[in-house]
Amino acid sequence: MSFASLGLSEEIVRAVTERGYTDPTPIQLQAIPAVLSGGDLLAGAQTGTGKTAGFVLPILHRLADKAVKGPSEGRPPIRALILTPTRELAAQVEESVREYGKYLKLNSMMMFGGVNINPQIQKLRSRVDILVATPGRLLDHAQQKTVDLSKVEILVLDEADRMLDMGFIRDIKKIMALIPKQRQTLLFSATFSDEIKTLADSLLNNPAMIEVARRNATAELISQKAYAVDRERKRELLTHLIKEHNWFQVLVFTRTKHAANRLAEQLDKDGIPAMAIHGNKSQAARTRALKEFKDGSLQVLVATDIAARGIDISELPHVVNFELPNVAEDYVHRIGRTGRAGSEGEALSLVCVDEHKLLADIARLTKRDLTAEILPGFEPDPRIKAEPILNGSQRGNQPRGGGQGRARTPVRSGSQPAARPAGGGGAKPAARAPALHRTGGRNR
Ligand code: AMP
């Protein structure tokens, strides 16, 4: 099945072909006809599946097909609104809109916070057919009456689960009140919690439902390993591994911004060029870090889950979980950064005594044997007791003012409240830890 046979116009197919895509991905095969039909859509797909083109291509087709002739007075209206949880994702989606739409006469704009609002106000005075925005800044514009959403025909909520995790539900509801009830709505989400189902029920009208398999649930190309190590010796072990194996382009995950900053600084001191990327960084700093990481001049990028989500860094050789995520599904997102497009990747988790329960959760979700190995020289000290992980932070990494920026509640269907002890109640967590075993003395 080709893009042309899905019913997309010649201009769009040409742009896609130039991008190097020959065949639609499974999500595109299902989403493109559904969106072209004009109906609502509820799609279960995560980053890496090709979901962006899955909605961008048919939206471009529909808007170009039914071009507005240009009003007799005033500027043409915004016709499609794409909401994303993060600035990086907004930038990437808008780049896709521009690239796939380069042979069409449609204008797009991205809009997010953390940057001066005035250039955005200026741009909104020109023709914008497709607006890609994060909710907070969009509402700022709405309040200042610098954006008019009253003619939006198509609305997309991209990574809706992440938007809810980041506390955007009220913003989304306010935005809904500003756009016409009569519209096409597309909701993309990697997970389907009860919250997402409620949101979908309230926003979608008799939607087509599609779901593609989790990309990485069976990603055979990713080698996954865990090392048992003391909480306070993780950085030492990471430095050792990076230097010993001469790793480059290592994406390292921490649970909190504070931990990301601290680790990046420490690695830098160890002579390993590293930068942190998270919501408190300026847009310029994030863009620079990402660029240097992509072009290979920055050896290590330390990221929080939220900052990294949606960033398209392809074919990473190494992803390291410096701290395991509180929500096992985030592990799948994290390691999905490696081994893309047929290249091999390695995902490594550094697991301390506090995190055995989290490791067991991940092993259960991914159906993998993730037994933590012990590296000679880094044997965990059995006298160290497990401590609860509160608000995503371990002792020593505890920020003064809480965890991840906007209140993030890692509560997904069937998961636990935010502030829970890693041991699932605190009582003897080590007793439920997966068995540890020693490697044969090799550091591989
Ligand atoms: P996404 O899930 O939208 O973040 O896309 C993940 C990656 O897949 C991006 O790097 C896209 O450029 C790429 N991609 C999207 N569609 C295709 C396709 N049909 N063939 C090959 N690569 C694709």
Coordinates of C-alpha atoms and ligand atoms in Angstrom, one line a residue:
M1 CA 0.0 0.0 0.0
S2 CA 1.4 3.4 -1.0
F3 CA 0.7 6.9 0.2
A4 CA -0.9 7.7 -3.1
S5 CA -3.3 4.8 -2.8
L6 CA -4.4 6.1 0.6
G7 CA -6.0 9.0 -1.3
L8 CA -3.4 11.7 -0.5
S9 CA -2.9 14.4 -3.1
E10 CA 0.1 14.4 -5.5
E11 CA 1.7 17.4 -3.7
I12 CA 1.7 15.6 -0.4
V13 CA 2.9 12.3 -1.8
R14 CA 5.7 14.1 -3.5
A15 CA 6.9 15.7 -0.3
V16 CA 6.6 12.4 1.6
T17 CA 8.6 10.6 -1.1
E18 CA 11.3 13.3 -1.0
R19 CA 11.5 12.7 2.8
G20 CA 12.4 9.2 1.9
Y21 CA 9.3 7.3 3.0
T22 CA 8.1 4.6 0.7
D23 CA 5.5 2.8 2.7
P24 CA 3.1 4.1 5.3
T25 CA 3.6 2.7 8.8
P26 CA 0.8 0.7 10.4
I27 CA -0.6 3.8 12.3
Q28 CA -0.5 5.8 9.1
L29 CA -2.3 3.0 7.2
Q30 CA -5.2 3.2 9.6
A31 CA -5.2 6.9 10.6
I32 CA -4.9 8.5 7.2
P33 CA -8.2 7.1 5.7
A34 CA -10.0 7.7 9.0
V35 CA -9.0 11.3 9.1
L36 CA -9.7 11.8 5.4
S37 CA -13.2 10.5 5.9
G38 CA -13.8 13.6 8.1
G39 CA -14.8 11.7 11.3
D40 CA -13.3 11.8 14.8
L41 CA -10.5 9.6 15.8
L42 CA -9.2 8.0 18.9
A43 CA -5.7 6.6 18.3
G44 CA -3.4 4.6 20.6
A45 CA 0.1 5.3 19.4
Q46 CA 3.3 6.5 20.8
T47 CA 6.3 8.4 19.5
G48 CA 8.2 6.4 17.0
T49 CA 5.3 4.8 15.3
G50 CA 5.0 7.6 12.6
K51 CA 1.9 9.0 14.3
T52 CA 2.8 12.6 13.4
A53 CA 2.5 12.0 9.7
G54 CA -0.5 9.9 10.5
F55 CA -2.5 13.0 11.3
V56 CA -0.5 15.7 9.6
L57 CA -0.8 14.3 6.1
P58 CA -4.6 13.9 6.0
I59 CA -5.1 17.2 7.7
L60 CA -3.0 18.9 5.0
H61 CA -5.0 17.1 2.4
R62 CA -8.3 18.1 3.8
L63 CA -7.4 21.8 4.3
A64 CA -5.8 22.1 0.8
D65 CA -8.8 20.3 -0.7
K66 CA -11.2 22.7 0.8
A67 CA -9.1 25.8 0.5
V68 CA -10.6 29.0 1.8
K69 CA -10.8 31.5 -1.0
G70 CA -9.8 34.3 1.3
P71 CA -12.3 36.4 3.1
S72 CA -13.5 39.7 1.7
E73 CA -12.1 41.4 4.8
G74 CA -9.7 40.6 7.5
R75 CA -7.2 37.7 7.6
P76 CA -8.0 34.1 6.8
P77 CA -8.8 32.1 10.0
I78 CA -6.8 29.4 11.8
R79 CA -8.4 26.2 10.5
A80 CA -6.4 23.4 12.3
L81 CA -5.2 23.5 15.9
I82 CA -2.7 20.9 17.1
L83 CA -2.1 20.8 20.8
T84 CA 1.0 19.2 22.2
P85 CA 2.3 18.8 25.8
T86 CA 5.8 20.1 25.2
R87 CA 7.6 22.8 23.3
E88 CA 9.9 20.2 21.6
L89 CA 7.0 18.2 20.4
A90 CA 5.3 21.4 19.1
A91 CA 8.4 22.3 17.2
Q92 CA 8.8 18.9 15.7
V93 CA 5.1 18.6 14.7
E94 CA 5.2 22.1 13.1
E95 CA 8.4 21.1 11.2
S96 CA 6.6 18.1 9.9
V97 CA 3.7 20.3 8.8
R98 CA 6.0 22.5 6.9
E99 CA 7.9 19.7 5.3
Y100 CA 5.0 17.6 4.2
G101 CA 3.1 20.7 3.2
K102 CA 5.9 22.3 1.2
Y103 CA 4.1 22.0 -2.1
L104 CA 0.8 23.3 -0.7
K105 CA -0.3 26.9 -0.1
L106 CA -0.9 26.5 3.6
N107 CA 0.9 28.4 6.4
S108 CA 1.7 27.0 9.8
M109 CA 3.0 28.4 13.1
M110 CA 4.3 27.0 16.3
M111 CA 3.6 28.6 19.6
F112 CA 4.9 27.8 23.1
G113 CA 5.8 29.4 26.3
G114 CA 9.3 30.3 27.6
V115 CA 10.0 32.6 24.7
N116 CA 9.0 36.2 24.0
I117 CA 5.3 36.5 23.1
N118 CA 5.6 39.5 20.8
P119 CA 7.0 37.8 17.7
Q120 CA 4.1 35.3 18.1
I121 CA 1.6 38.1 18.2
Q122 CA 3.2 39.6 15.1
K123 CA 3.1 36.2 13.3
L124 CA -0.6 35.7 14.3
R125 CA -1.4 38.9 12.3
S126 CA -0.4 37.1 9.1
R127 CA -2.1 34.1 7.6
V128 CA -1.9 31.0 9.8
D129 CA -3.9 27.9 8.6
I130 CA -2.4 25.4 11.0
L131 CA -1.4 26.3 14.5
V132 CA 0.7 23.9 16.6
A133 CA 0.7 25.0 20.2
T134 CA 1.2 24.1 23.8
P135 CA -1.9 24.8 25.9
G136 CA -0.5 27.4 28.4
R137 CA 0.8 29.9 25.8
L138 CA -2.2 29.4 23.6
L139 CA -4.4 30.5 26.5
D140 CA -2.2 33.5 27.2
H141 CA -2.9 34.6 23.6
A142 CA -6.6 33.8 24.0
Q143 CA -6.7 36.0 27.1
Q144 CA -4.9 38.8 25.2
K145 CA -7.3 38.3 22.3
T146 CA -4.3 37.9 20.0
V147 CA -5.5 34.6 18.7
D148 CA -8.9 33.7 17.2
L149 CA -9.9 30.1 17.4
S150 CA -13.5 30.5 16.4
K151 CA -13.1 29.0 12.9
V152 CA -11.1 25.9 13.8
E153 CA -12.2 23.0 11.7
I154 CA -9.8 20.3 12.9
L155 CA -8.5 19.8 16.5
V156 CA -5.7 17.4 17.4
L157 CA -4.6 16.5 20.9
D158 CA -1.2 14.9 20.5
E159 CA 0.1 12.8 23.4
A160 CA -3.0 13.5 25.3
D161 CA -2.0 11.2 28.1
R162 CA 1.1 13.3 28.7
M163 CA -0.9 16.5 28.6
L164 CA -3.1 15.1 31.4
D165 CA 0.0 14.0 33.3
M166 CA 1.4 17.5 33.1
G167 CA -1.8 18.9 34.5
F168 CA -3.1 20.5 31.4
I169 CA -6.7 19.3 31.7
R170 CA -8.1 22.6 32.8
D171 CA -6.3 24.4 30.1
I172 CA -7.6 22.0 27.5
K173 CA -11.2 22.5 28.7
K174 CA -10.8 26.3 28.5
I175 CA -9.5 25.9 24.9
M176 CA -12.4 23.7 24.0
A177 CA -14.7 26.6 25.0
L178 CA -13.0 28.8 22.4
I179 CA -13.4 26.5 19.3
P180 CA -16.5 25.5 17.4
K181 CA -18.4 22.4 18.6
Q182 CA -18.8 21.4 15.0
R183 CA -15.3 20.2 14.2
Q184 CA -13.2 17.1 13.5
T185 CA -11.3 16.0 16.6
L186 CA -8.4 13.6 16.7
L187 CA -7.0 12.3 20.0
F188 CA -3.6 10.6 20.1
S189 CA -2.5 8.9 23.3
A190 CA 0.2 6.3 24.1
T191 CA -1.9 4.9 27.0
F192 CA -5.6 4.7 27.8
S193 CA -6.2 5.5 31.4
D194 CA -9.7 6.1 32.8
E195 CA -8.9 9.8 32.6
I196 CA -8.1 9.6 28.9
K197 CA -11.3 7.6 28.3
T198 CA -13.3 10.3 30.1
L199 CA -11.6 13.0 28.1
A200 CA -12.2 11.1 24.9
D201 CA -15.9 10.7 25.8
S202 CA -16.3 14.4 26.3
L203 CA -14.5 15.5 23.2
L204 CA -15.1 12.9 20.5
N205 CA -18.2 12.2 18.5
N206 CA -18.5 8.5 17.5
P207 CA -14.8 8.2 16.9
A208 CA -13.0 5.6 14.8
M209 CA -10.7 3.8 17.1
I210 CA -7.3 2.5 16.2
E211 CA -4.4 1.2 18.2
V212 CA -1.0 0.1 17.0
A213 CA 1.2 -2.2 19.0
R214 CA 3.7 -0.7 21.3
R215 CA 6.8 -0.2 19.3
N216 CA 9.2 -1.5 21.9
A217 CA 7.3 -4.1 23.8
T218 CA 9.1 -6.6 21.6
A219 CA 12.0 -4.5 20.3
E220 CA 14.4 -7.3 19.8
L221 CA 17.1 -4.9 18.7
I222 CA 17.4 -3.3 22.0
S223 CA 19.7 -5.0 24.4
Q224 CA 18.4 -4.3 27.9
K225 CA 20.5 -4.6 31.0
A226 CA 20.4 -3.6 34.6
Y227 CA 23.2 -3.2 37.1
A228 CA 22.7 -3.3 40.9
V229 CA 24.6 -0.4 42.4
D230 CA 24.5 1.7 45.5
R231 CA 22.5 4.9 45.3
E232 CA 25.5 7.1 46.0
R233 CA 27.8 5.2 43.5
K234 CA 25.6 5.5 40.4
R235 CA 27.4 8.5 39.0
E236 CA 30.8 6.8 39.6
L237 CA 29.6 3.7 37.8
L238 CA 28.1 5.7 34.9
T239 CA 31.4 7.6 34.4
H240 CA 33.3 4.3 34.5
L241 CA 31.1 2.7 31.9
I242 CA 31.1 5.7 29.5
K243 CA 34.9 6.0 29.8
E244 CA 35.7 2.3 29.7
H245 CA 33.5 1.7 26.6
N246 CA 34.1 5.1 25.0
W247 CA 30.3 5.6 24.6
F248 CA 29.1 8.6 22.7
Q249 CA 25.5 10.0 22.3
V250 CA 24.3 8.7 25.7
L251 CA 20.8 9.8 26.7
V252 CA 20.5 9.5 30.4
F253 CA 17.2 9.7 32.3
T254 CA 16.6 11.0 35.8
R255 CA 13.3 11.4 37.5
T256 CA 13.7 15.0 38.4
K257 CA 15.0 18.2 37.0
H258 CA 17.2 18.7 40.1
A259 CA 18.8 15.2 39.6
A260 CA 19.3 16.0 35.9
N261 CA 21.2 19.2 36.6
R262 CA 23.3 17.6 39.3
L263 CA 24.3 14.7 37.2
A264 CA 25.1 16.8 34.2
E265 CA 27.4 19.0 36.3
Q266 CA 29.1 16.0 37.9
L267 CA 29.7 14.3 34.6
D268 CA 31.1 17.5 33.2
K269 CA 33.5 17.6 36.2
D270 CA 34.5 14.0 35.4
G271 CA 35.5 15.2 32.0
I272 CA 32.4 13.9 30.1
P273 CA 30.7 16.7 28.2
A274 CA 27.1 16.7 29.5
M275 CA 24.0 19.0 29.5
A276 CA 20.7 18.7 31.2
I277 CA 17.4 19.2 29.4
H278 CA 14.1 19.8 31.3
G279 CA 11.2 22.2 31.6
N280 CA 13.1 24.8 33.6
K281 CA 15.7 25.4 30.9
S282 CA 15.2 28.2 28.5
Q283 CA 14.1 27.3 25.0
A284 CA 17.4 28.4 23.7
A285 CA 19.3 26.2 26.1
R286 CA 17.2 23.2 25.2
T287 CA 17.5 23.7 21.5
R288 CA 21.3 24.1 21.8
A289 CA 21.7 21.0 23.9
L290 CA 19.6 19.0 21.5
K291 CA 21.5 20.2 18.5
E292 CA 24.9 19.5 20.0
F293 CA 23.7 16.1 21.1
K294 CA 22.4 15.3 17.7
D295 CA 25.5 16.4 15.9
G296 CA 27.7 14.4 18.3
S297 CA 29.5 17.3 19.9
L298 CA 27.8 16.7 23.3
Q299 CA 28.5 13.2 24.6
V300 CA 25.8 13.0 27.2
L301 CA 22.3 14.5 27.4
V302 CA 20.6 14.1 30.8
A303 CA 16.8 14.4 30.5
T304 CA 13.7 14.1 32.6
D305 CA 10.8 12.0 31.1
I306 CA 8.7 14.9 30.3
A307 CA 11.5 16.9 28.5
A308 CA 12.5 13.9 26.5
R309 CA 9.1 12.8 25.5
G310 CA 8.4 13.4 21.8
I311 CA 11.9 14.4 21.0
D312 CA 12.9 12.7 17.8
I313 CA 16.5 11.7 18.3
S314 CA 16.9 8.7 16.2
E315 CA 19.2 5.7 16.4
L316 CA 20.7 6.4 19.7
P317 CA 23.3 3.8 20.6
H318 CA 22.8 4.2 24.4
V319 CA 20.0 5.0 26.8
V320 CA 20.8 4.9 30.5
N321 CA 18.2 4.9 33.2
F322 CA 20.2 6.6 35.9
E323 CA 17.0 6.4 38.0
L324 CA 14.2 4.1 37.1
P325 CA 10.9 5.8 36.2
N326 CA 8.1 5.7 38.7
V327 CA 5.7 4.5 36.0
A328 CA 6.8 1.3 34.3
E329 CA 5.4 2.5 31.0
D330 CA 7.8 5.4 30.9
Y331 CA 10.6 2.8 30.8
V332 CA 9.2 1.7 27.4
H333 CA 9.2 5.3 26.2
R334 CA 12.7 5.9 27.4
I335 CA 14.3 2.9 25.8
G336 CA 12.4 3.4 22.6
R337 CA 14.9 6.1 21.9
T338 CA 17.5 3.5 21.0
G339 CA 17.7 0.9 18.3
R340 CA 15.5 2.9 15.9
A341 CA 15.2 2.1 12.2
G342 CA 16.9 -1.3 12.4
S343 CA 20.1 -0.1 14.2
E344 CA 21.1 -1.8 17.4
G345 CA 20.8 0.0 20.7
E346 CA 21.6 -0.7 24.3
A347 CA 19.4 0.3 27.3
L348 CA 21.0 0.2 30.7
S349 CA 19.4 0.7 34.1
L350 CA 21.3 1.5 37.2
V351 CA 19.3 0.1 40.0
C352 CA 19.8 0.8 43.7
V353 CA 18.2 -0.8 46.7
D354 CA 15.3 1.6 46.6
E355 CA 14.3 0.6 43.1
H356 CA 13.8 -3.1 43.2
K357 CA 10.1 -2.9 43.1
L358 CA 10.2 -0.5 40.2
L359 CA 12.5 -2.9 38.3
A360 CA 10.1 -5.8 39.0
D361 CA 7.2 -3.7 37.7
I362 CA 9.2 -3.0 34.5
A363 CA 10.2 -6.6 34.0
R364 CA 6.5 -7.6 34.3
L365 CA 5.4 -5.0 31.8
T366 CA 8.0 -5.7 29.2
K367 CA 7.9 -9.4 29.9
R368 CA 11.7 -9.4 30.1
D369 CA 14.1 -11.0 32.6
L370 CA 15.7 -7.8 33.9
T371 CA 17.7 -9.3 36.6
A372 CA 20.2 -6.8 37.9
E373 CA 23.8 -7.8 37.5
I374 CA 26.6 -6.9 39.8
L375 CA 29.8 -5.4 38.4
P376 CA 33.0 -6.3 40.3
G377 CA 34.1 -3.2 42.1
F378 CA 30.6 -1.9 42.3
E379 CA 29.0 -4.5 44.6
P380 CA 26.1 -3.0 46.6
D381 CA 26.7 -2.6 50.3
P382 CA 24.2 -4.9 51.9
R383 CA 24.1 -2.6 55.0
I384 CA 22.4 0.1 53.0
K385 CA 18.6 0.0 53.6
A386 CA 16.0 0.9 51.0
E387 CA 14.5 4.4 51.3
P388 CA 11.1 5.5 49.9
I389 CA 11.1 7.4 46.7
L390 CA 8.9 10.5 47.3
N391 CA 7.7 12.6 44.5
G392 CA 10.2 11.0 42.1
S393 CA 13.2 12.0 44.1
Q394 CA 15.7 9.8 46.0
R395 CA 17.5 11.0 49.0
G396 CA 20.4 13.2 47.9
N397 CA 18.5 14.1 44.8
Q398 CA 15.6 15.7 46.7
P399 CA 14.9 19.1 45.4
R400 CA 13.7 21.6 48.0
G401 CA 10.5 22.5 46.2
G402 CA 9.2 19.1 45.0
G403 CA 9.6 17.1 41.8
Q404 CA 8.8 17.7 38.2
G405 CA 7.5 21.2 37.4
R406 CA 3.8 21.2 36.7
A407 CA 2.1 18.8 39.1
R408 CA 2.7 15.5 37.5
T409 CA 0.7 12.6 38.8
P410 CA 2.2 9.4 37.6
V411 CA -1.2 7.7 38.1
R412 CA -2.1 5.6 35.1
S413 CA -4.6 2.9 34.9
G414 CA -3.9 0.5 37.7
S415 CA -0.8 2.3 39.0
Q416 CA -0.1 3.9 42.3
P417 CA -0.3 7.4 43.8
A418 CA 2.6 9.8 43.2
A419 CA 4.1 9.7 46.6
R420 CA 4.6 6.0 47.3
P421 CA 7.4 4.1 48.8
A422 CA 9.4 2.2 46.1
G423 CA 9.0 -0.9 48.1
G424 CA 5.2 -0.9 47.7
G425 CA 4.3 0.1 51.2
G426 CA 7.8 0.4 52.6
A427 CA 7.9 -2.8 54.5
K428 CA 10.9 -4.8 53.6
P429 CA 11.1 -3.9 49.9
A430 CA 14.3 -5.9 49.4
A431 CA 12.4 -9.1 50.2
R432 CA 10.4 -8.7 46.9
A433 CA 13.4 -7.6 44.9
P434 CA 14.4 -9.7 41.9
A435 CA 17.3 -11.9 42.5
L436 CA 20.7 -10.5 41.8
H437 CA 23.4 -12.4 40.2
R438 CA 27.1 -11.8 39.4
T439 CA 28.5 -11.4 36.0
G440 CA 31.6 -13.5 35.2
G441 CA 33.8 -10.5 36.0
R442 CA 33.5 -8.9 32.6
N443 CA 32.2 -5.4 32.4
R444 CA 29.9 -6.0 29.5
Ligands
AMP1 P1 6.6 9.9 15.0 O1 6.1 8.7 15.6 O2 5.6 10.7 14.3 O3 7.4 10.7 16.0 O4 7.7 9.4 13.9 C1 8.8 8.7 14.2 C2 9.9 8.7 13.1 O5 9.4 7.9 12.0 C3 10.2 10.1 12.6 O6 11.6 10.2 12.5 C4 9.6 10.1 11.2 O7 10.3 10.9 10.4 C5 9.6 8.6 10.8 N1 8.6 8.2 9.9 C6 7.3 8.6 9.9 N2 6.6 8.0 8.9 C7 7.5 7.2 8.2 C8 7.3 6.3 7.1 N3 6.2 6.1 6.5 N4 8.4 5.6 6.8 C9 9.6 5.8 7.4 N5 9.8 6.6 8.5 C10 8.7 7.3 8.9

